[in-house]
Structure formats: structure tokens, C-alpha cells
CSV table of C-alpha atoms in Angstrom, one decimal:
chain,number,residue,atom,x,y,z
N,1031,MET,CA,73.9,112.3,124.6
N,1032,ALA,CA,75.6,109.3,123.1
N,1033,PHE,CA,79.0,107.9,124.2
N,1034,ASN,CA,81.0,108.0,121.0
N,1035,ILE,CA,83.7,105.5,120.2
N,1036,ILE,CA,85.9,105.7,117.1
N,1037,VAL,CA,87.7,102.5,116.0
N,1038,CYS,CA,90.5,102.9,113.4
N,1039,ALA,CA,90.9,99.6,111.4
N,1040,LYS,CA,92.8,98.4,108.4
N,1041,GLN,CA,92.2,95.8,105.7
N,1042,VAL,CA,95.4,93.8,105.3
N,1043,PRO,CA,96.5,90.8,103.1
N,1044,ASP,CA,96.4,87.4,104.8
N,1045,THR,CA,100.0,87.0,105.7
N,1046,ASN,CA,99.5,83.2,106.0
N,1047,VAL,CA,99.3,82.9,102.3
N,1048,ILE,CA,101.3,85.9,101.1
N,1049,LYS,CA,104.6,85.5,99.3
N,1050,ILE,CA,107.5,87.8,98.4
N,1051,ASN,CA,108.7,88.4,94.9
N,1052,PRO,CA,112.4,87.2,94.9
N,1053,LYS,CA,113.4,89.7,92.2
N,1054,THR,CA,111.8,92.8,93.5
N,1055,GLY,CA,111.6,92.0,97.2
N,1056,THR,CA,108.1,93.3,97.4
N,1057,LEU,CA,105.0,91.5,98.6
N,1058,ILE,CA,102.9,89.7,96.0
N,1059,ARG,CA,99.3,90.9,96.7
N,1060,ASP,CA,97.6,89.6,93.6
N,1061,GLY,CA,95.2,86.8,94.4
N,1062,VAL,CA,95.8,87.1,98.2
N,1063,PRO,CA,92.6,87.4,100.3
N,1064,SER,CA,92.3,90.5,102.5
N,1065,ILE,CA,91.2,90.3,106.1
N,1066,LEU,CA,90.4,92.6,109.0
N,1067,ASN,CA,93.8,93.2,110.8
N,1068,HIS,CA,94.0,91.0,113.9
N,1069,ASP,CA,94.8,93.7,116.5
N,1070,ASP,CA,92.1,95.9,115.0
N,1071,ALA,CA,89.6,93.1,115.5
N,1072,ASN,CA,90.5,93.3,119.2
N,1073,ALA,CA,90.1,97.0,119.2
N,1074,LEU,CA,86.5,96.7,117.8
N,1075,GLU,CA,85.7,93.9,120.2
N,1076,GLU,CA,86.6,96.1,123.2
N,1077,ALA,CA,84.4,98.8,121.8
N,1078,LEU,CA,81.5,96.3,121.3
N,1079,MET,CA,81.9,95.1,124.9
N,1080,ILE,CA,81.5,98.7,126.1
N,1081,LYS,CA,78.3,98.9,123.9
N,1082,ASP,CA,77.1,95.6,125.6
N,1083,LYS,CA,77.4,97.3,128.9
N,1084,PHE,CA,75.8,100.7,128.2
N,1085,ASP,CA,72.8,101.5,126.1
N,1086,ASP,CA,73.8,104.8,124.5
N,1087,VAL,CA,77.1,103.8,122.9
N,1088,HIS,CA,77.7,104.6,119.2
N,1089,ILE,CA,80.6,103.0,117.4
N,1090,THR,CA,82.1,104.4,114.2
N,1091,VAL,CA,84.8,102.5,112.3
N,1092,ILE,CA,87.1,104.5,110.1
N,1093,THR,CA,89.4,102.9,107.6
N,1094,MET,CA,91.7,104.1,104.8
N,1095,GLY,CA,92.2,102.1,101.6
N,1096,PRO,CA,91.0,101.2,98.1
N,1097,PRO,CA,87.3,100.8,97.4
N,1098,GLN,CA,87.4,97.1,98.3
N,1099,ALA,CA,88.3,98.1,101.8
N,1100,SER,CA,84.6,98.7,102.3
N,1101,ASP,CA,84.3,94.9,102.9
N,1102,LEU,CA,86.1,95.5,106.2
N,1103,LEU,CA,83.3,98.0,107.2
N,1104,PHE,CA,80.6,95.6,106.3
N,1105,GLU,CA,82.2,93.0,108.6
N,1106,CYS,CA,82.6,95.5,111.5
N,1107,ILE,CA,78.9,96.6,111.2
N,1108,ALA,CA,77.8,92.9,111.0
N,1109,LYS,CA,79.6,92.4,114.3
N,1110,GLY,CA,77.8,95.3,116.0
N,1111,ALA,CA,79.4,98.7,114.9
N,1112,ASP,CA,76.9,101.4,114.0
N,1113,GLU,CA,78.6,103.0,111.0
N,1114,GLY,CA,81.6,102.7,108.8
N,1115,ILE,CA,83.6,105.4,107.0
N,1116,LEU,CA,86.0,104.6,104.1
N,1117,VAL,CA,88.6,107.2,103.3
N,1118,SER,CA,89.6,106.4,99.7
N,1119,ASP,CA,91.5,108.5,97.3
N,1120,ARG,CA,94.5,108.1,95.0
N,1121,ALA,CA,96.0,111.2,96.6
N,1122,VAL,CA,96.6,109.2,99.9
N,1123,GLY,CA,97.7,106.0,98.2
N,1124,GLY,CA,101.2,104.8,99.2
N,1125,SER,CA,101.2,106.7,102.5
N,1126,ASP,CA,103.7,105.6,105.2
N,1127,THR,CA,102.7,105.7,108.9
N,1128,TRP,CA,103.2,109.5,109.2
N,1129,ALA,CA,101.1,110.3,106.1
N,1130,THR,CA,98.5,107.8,107.1
N,1131,SER,CA,98.1,109.3,110.5
N,1132,ASN,CA,97.7,112.7,108.8
N,1133,THR,CA,94.8,111.2,106.7
N,1134,LEU,CA,93.2,109.6,109.8
N,1135,GLU,CA,93.5,112.9,111.8
N,1136,ALA,CA,91.7,114.8,109.1
N,1137,ALA,CA,89.0,112.1,108.9
N,1138,VAL,CA,88.5,112.2,112.7
N,1139,ARG,CA,88.2,116.0,112.7
N,1140,LYS,CA,85.6,115.8,109.9
N,1141,TRP,CA,83.7,113.3,111.9
N,1142,VAL,CA,83.7,115.7,114.9
N,1143,LYS,CA,82.4,118.6,112.8
N,1144,GLU,CA,79.5,116.5,111.8
N,1145,ASN,CA,78.7,114.5,114.9
N,1146,GLY,CA,80.2,116.3,118.0
N,1147,ASP,CA,83.0,115.1,120.3
N,1148,TYR,CA,84.2,111.5,120.6
N,1149,ASP,CA,84.8,109.9,124.0
N,1150,LEU,CA,87.3,107.2,123.1
N,1151,ILE,CA,89.5,106.0,120.2
N,1152,PHE,CA,90.7,102.5,119.8
N,1153,THR,CA,93.2,101.3,117.3
N,1154,GLY,CA,95.1,98.0,117.0
N,1155,ARG,CA,98.7,97.9,118.2
N,1156,GLN,CA,100.0,97.3,114.6
N,1157,ALA,CA,99.2,96.0,111.2
N,1158,ILE,CA,100.4,92.6,110.2
N,1159,ASP,CA,101.6,93.8,106.8
N,1160,GLY,CA,103.9,96.5,108.3
N,1161,ASP,CA,104.4,95.7,112.1
N,1162,THR,CA,105.4,99.3,112.8
N,1163,ALA,CA,103.0,100.1,115.7
N,1164,GLN,CA,103.3,103.8,114.8
N,1165,VAL,CA,100.0,105.0,113.4
N,1166,GLY,CA,98.0,104.8,116.6
N,1167,PRO,CA,100.5,106.8,118.7
N,1168,GLN,CA,101.0,109.3,115.8
N,1169,LEU,CA,97.3,109.9,115.6
N,1170,ALA,CA,97.0,110.5,119.3
N,1171,GLU,CA,99.8,113.1,119.2
N,1172,LYS,CA,98.1,114.9,116.3
N,1173,LEU,CA,94.8,115.0,118.0
N,1174,GLY,CA,96.3,116.0,121.3
N,1175,LEU,CA,95.1,113.0,123.2
N,1176,PRO,CA,96.6,111.0,126.1
N,1177,GLN,CA,97.5,107.6,124.9
N,1178,VAL,CA,98.3,104.1,126.2
N,1179,SER,CA,99.7,101.5,123.9
N,1180,TYR,CA,99.8,97.7,124.2
N,1181,VAL,CA,96.6,97.4,126.2
N,1182,GLU,CA,96.0,93.9,127.4
N,1183,GLU,CA,93.3,94.6,130.1
N,1184,PHE,CA,90.6,97.3,130.1
N,1185,GLU,CA,88.0,98.6,132.5
N,1186,ILE,CA,85.9,101.7,132.2
N,1187,SER,CA,84.5,103.6,135.2
N,1188,ASP,CA,80.7,103.6,135.8
N,1189,ASP,CA,80.6,107.3,135.2
N,1190,ARG,CA,82.6,106.8,132.0
N,1191,LYS,CA,84.9,109.6,132.9
N,1192,SER,CA,88.1,107.5,133.0
N,1193,VAL,CA,89.5,104.0,132.1
N,1194,THR,CA,92.0,101.8,133.9
N,1195,VAL,CA,94.2,99.7,131.6
N,1196,LYS,CA,96.9,97.2,132.0
N,1197,ARG,CA,99.8,97.9,129.6
N,1198,GLN,CA,102.0,95.0,128.5
N,1199,LEU,CA,105.7,95.4,128.7
N,1200,GLU,CA,108.5,93.1,127.8
N,1201,ASP,CA,109.3,92.4,131.5
N,1202,GLY,CA,106.0,93.0,133.2
N,1203,TYR,CA,103.1,95.5,133.0
N,1204,GLU,CA,101.9,98.9,134.0
N,1205,LEU,CA,98.5,99.7,135.5
N,1206,ILE,CA,97.4,103.1,134.3
N,1207,GLU,CA,94.3,105.2,134.9
N,1208,VAL,CA,93.5,107.6,132.1
N,1209,GLN,CA,90.9,110.4,131.9
N,1210,LEU,CA,88.7,110.4,128.8
N,1211,PRO,CA,88.9,111.2,125.9
N,1212,CYS,CA,92.0,109.2,125.1
N,1213,LEU,CA,93.4,106.8,122.5
N,1214,LEU,CA,94.3,103.2,123.3
N,1215,THR,CA,96.1,100.6,121.1
N,1216,THR,CA,95.1,97.0,121.7
N,1217,ILE,CA,96.8,93.6,121.5
N,1218,LYS,CA,95.4,90.1,121.1
N,1219,GLU,CA,95.6,89.3,124.8
N,1220,LEU,CA,92.9,91.9,125.5
N,1221,ASN,CA,89.9,89.8,124.3
N,1222,THR,CA,88.5,87.3,121.9
N,1223,PRO,CA,86.8,88.9,118.9
N,1224,ARG,CA,83.2,87.8,118.3
N,1225,TYR,CA,81.7,86.5,115.1
N,1226,MET,CA,79.5,88.4,112.8
N,1227,LYS,CA,75.7,88.3,113.5
N,1228,ILE,CA,73.2,87.0,111.0
N,1229,ALA,CA,71.1,90.1,111.6
N,1230,GLY,CA,74.1,92.2,111.0
N,1231,ILE,CA,75.1,90.5,107.8
N,1232,TYR,CA,71.7,91.0,106.2
N,1233,GLY,CA,70.7,94.3,107.9
N,1234,ASP,CA,71.2,97.8,106.7
N,1235,LYS,CA,74.8,99.1,106.4
N,1236,ASP,CA,75.5,102.7,107.2
N,1237,ILE,CA,78.7,103.3,105.2
N,1238,LYS,CA,80.1,106.6,103.9
N,1239,THR,CA,83.0,107.1,101.5
N,1240,TRP,CA,85.1,110.2,101.9
N,1241,ASN,CA,87.9,111.4,99.5
N,1242,ALA,CA,90.8,113.7,100.2
N,1243,ARG,CA,88.8,116.8,99.4
N,1244,ASP,CA,85.9,115.7,101.8
N,1245,ILE,CA,88.3,115.5,104.8
N,1246,GLU,CA,90.2,118.7,103.8
N,1247,VAL,CA,93.5,117.1,104.3
N,1248,ASP,CA,96.7,118.9,103.3
N,1249,LEU,CA,97.8,117.1,100.1
N,1250,THR,CA,101.4,118.0,100.7
N,1251,LYS,CA,101.3,115.7,103.8
N,1252,VAL,CA,99.8,112.6,102.4
N,1253,GLY,CA,100.6,110.0,99.7
N,1254,LEU,CA,103.7,108.3,98.6
N,1255,GLU,CA,105.7,111.4,97.7
N,1256,ALA,CA,105.0,113.1,101.0
N,1257,SER,CA,106.0,110.0,103.0
N,1258,PRO,CA,109.4,110.4,104.6
N,1259,THR,CA,110.0,106.7,105.0
N,1260,ASN,CA,110.3,104.0,102.3
N,1261,VAL,CA,110.6,100.2,102.4
N,1262,PHE,CA,114.0,99.4,101.0
N,1263,ARG,CA,113.6,95.6,100.8
N,1264,SER,CA,111.3,92.9,102.0
N,1265,PHE,CA,112.6,89.3,102.4
N,1266,THR,CA,111.9,86.0,103.9
N,1267,PRO,CA,114.5,85.2,106.7
N,1268,ALA,CA,116.7,82.2,106.0
N,1269,PRO,CA,115.5,79.1,107.9
N,1270,LYS,CA,117.3,78.5,111.2
N,1271,GLU,CA,119.6,75.4,111.4
N,1272,PRO,CA,117.9,72.4,112.9
N,1273,GLY,CA,118.4,71.9,116.6
N,1274,ILE,CA,120.3,69.1,118.2
N,1275,LYS,CA,118.2,66.3,119.7
N,1276,ILE,CA,119.5,64.6,122.8
N,1277,LYS,CA,118.5,61.0,123.2
N,1278,GLY,CA,118.4,58.7,126.2
N,1279,ASP,CA,116.3,56.0,127.7
N,1280,SER,CA,115.8,57.8,131.1
N,1281,GLU,CA,116.0,61.3,132.5
N,1282,LYS,CA,119.3,60.5,134.1
N,1283,GLU,CA,120.8,59.3,130.8
N,1284,LEU,CA,119.3,62.3,129.0
N,1285,ALA,CA,120.9,64.7,131.5
N,1286,LYS,CA,124.2,62.9,131.2
N,1287,ASN,CA,124.2,63.1,127.4
N,1288,LEU,CA,123.3,66.7,127.5
N,1289,LEU,CA,126.3,67.5,129.7
N,1290,ILE,CA,128.6,65.5,127.4
N,1291,ASN,CA,127.3,67.4,124.4
N,1292,LEU,CA,127.7,70.8,126.1
N,1293,LYS,CA,131.2,70.0,127.2
N,1294,GLY,CA,132.1,68.9,123.7
N,1295,LYS,CA,131.1,72.3,122.5
N,1296,HIS,CA,133.0,74.0,125.4
N,1297,VAL,CA,129.9,75.6,126.7
N,1298,ILE,CA,130.6,74.3,130.2
């Protein structure tokens, strides 16, 4: 019986080139290339590393988005995933994190009906176009799974009954052992995502497309109108004032000039 891993991923606009409309305060997405969300790439990579270690691992990538989001699934399969599922329907468009997690929950439950139980779910910590870090934990709650977020180190037991993870905190870390199945959200420190394989790029792609009816999701809990949160305004922060450069021909002179400057500002 296969060891089943589900990876939830998102196609996002490349924020390195995205701009904000100064009148509407919304993101200008036209003409902006879409990419695999960074943290989700780390989630996929960790799943692939498990597949490298064991022979019977099956990886399914699920994404929610418009039809062009299938490009993300092609990329994931080219890296080594076994199948991709695109949930695409106007009924789920505009969903906030709560409504998105409702959609993903329904998609996971449909996958279970068709394939049996999963052993592990990976998601990225957050998407670079929203930075909420909410969808993964919300999905875990709705599936009734134990969860650990901000995973920066990962180790699976030889019997594949549990995992030990290092969870990043602002002032340190937690070392946690979790029984499977569970859901983990990953961060960039966890690993370095691999490139696509030539064989994967030109090989067969097992991609399915499901709509809202297929996953039997409650339409009153998805989409823009069902979303309890809305973005009021997006804006580019004003640039910070330039810092003060302390000059000096030696370390002693630099230290002296720094003290003079601090005293002048009544800091010391």
C-alpha cells in the first residue's frame, strides 16, 4: 500500500515585478508572470525527498485557481510529483483564506474517496501575494489533523508512523514529534527546491481538473460573497529616511565620532 502525500500549492504573481495601482490600491496583475509560491516549492521538495528515500511514495499536488494554474502542476510533476489536481470554478473565485480552506478541504475529501487515506499533507507557510499564513492551519483544523507550522527541519521515522520536526520561533525553536497523519507548513530554511527534470518535462502528465460540483463543496462557504474578510487597501510603504554614515580614518576615530553624534541627539 502506497505512502500517500498531498501537497497544497498555489500559483502566485511574481512579486519582484508586480506593482500597485495608485488609484485603486489593488495589485496590477496584467502582464505579470506567475510562479510557484516559494514556500510551496519547499513543501513539494520535502515530499520529493521522502519519495527519494522510500520506493512506494505517491505525491499528489492540489491547487486552486484559474485554468492557467495548471502550469504549476506541470512544473510540480516535472520535478517528480505523481499527479496534479486543479480545482477551478468561478464559484470559488475571490475566496479569502477561510473560503479557500473550505475548497481545499472538499478537494482532499474527494481525493480520499477515490484513493484511500493520505499519510501526510504539506503546505507552504504562506503565499507571497497574501502573507496570511492561515490556509494551512485552517485546512488542518477542518480535516481534524494535528499540525505544526513554520517547519525548518524534518525527519520521518523508519516505520513512517511519526515525524520529528523543528519549528521556527521568533526567539528560538521547538522540537516536536507528531504521529501521522498530520499537516505541516514549511519555510524556506527547510530545504533547497530542485529543478525540473528533462524526463519530467517531456513525460506524461497526470492532471485532473475538478469544479465545485465535482468536490461537492457547500457553495455558501466559498467564493467572494462567502468570504468574511476583505482587503481594504494595498499600498507600497513610504521609503525609509537614509541612515547616517559615520566617517573616520580609524576605528578609534569612528567610535569617537559615533559617540559625538549620539550625544548630539541626546541618545546617551
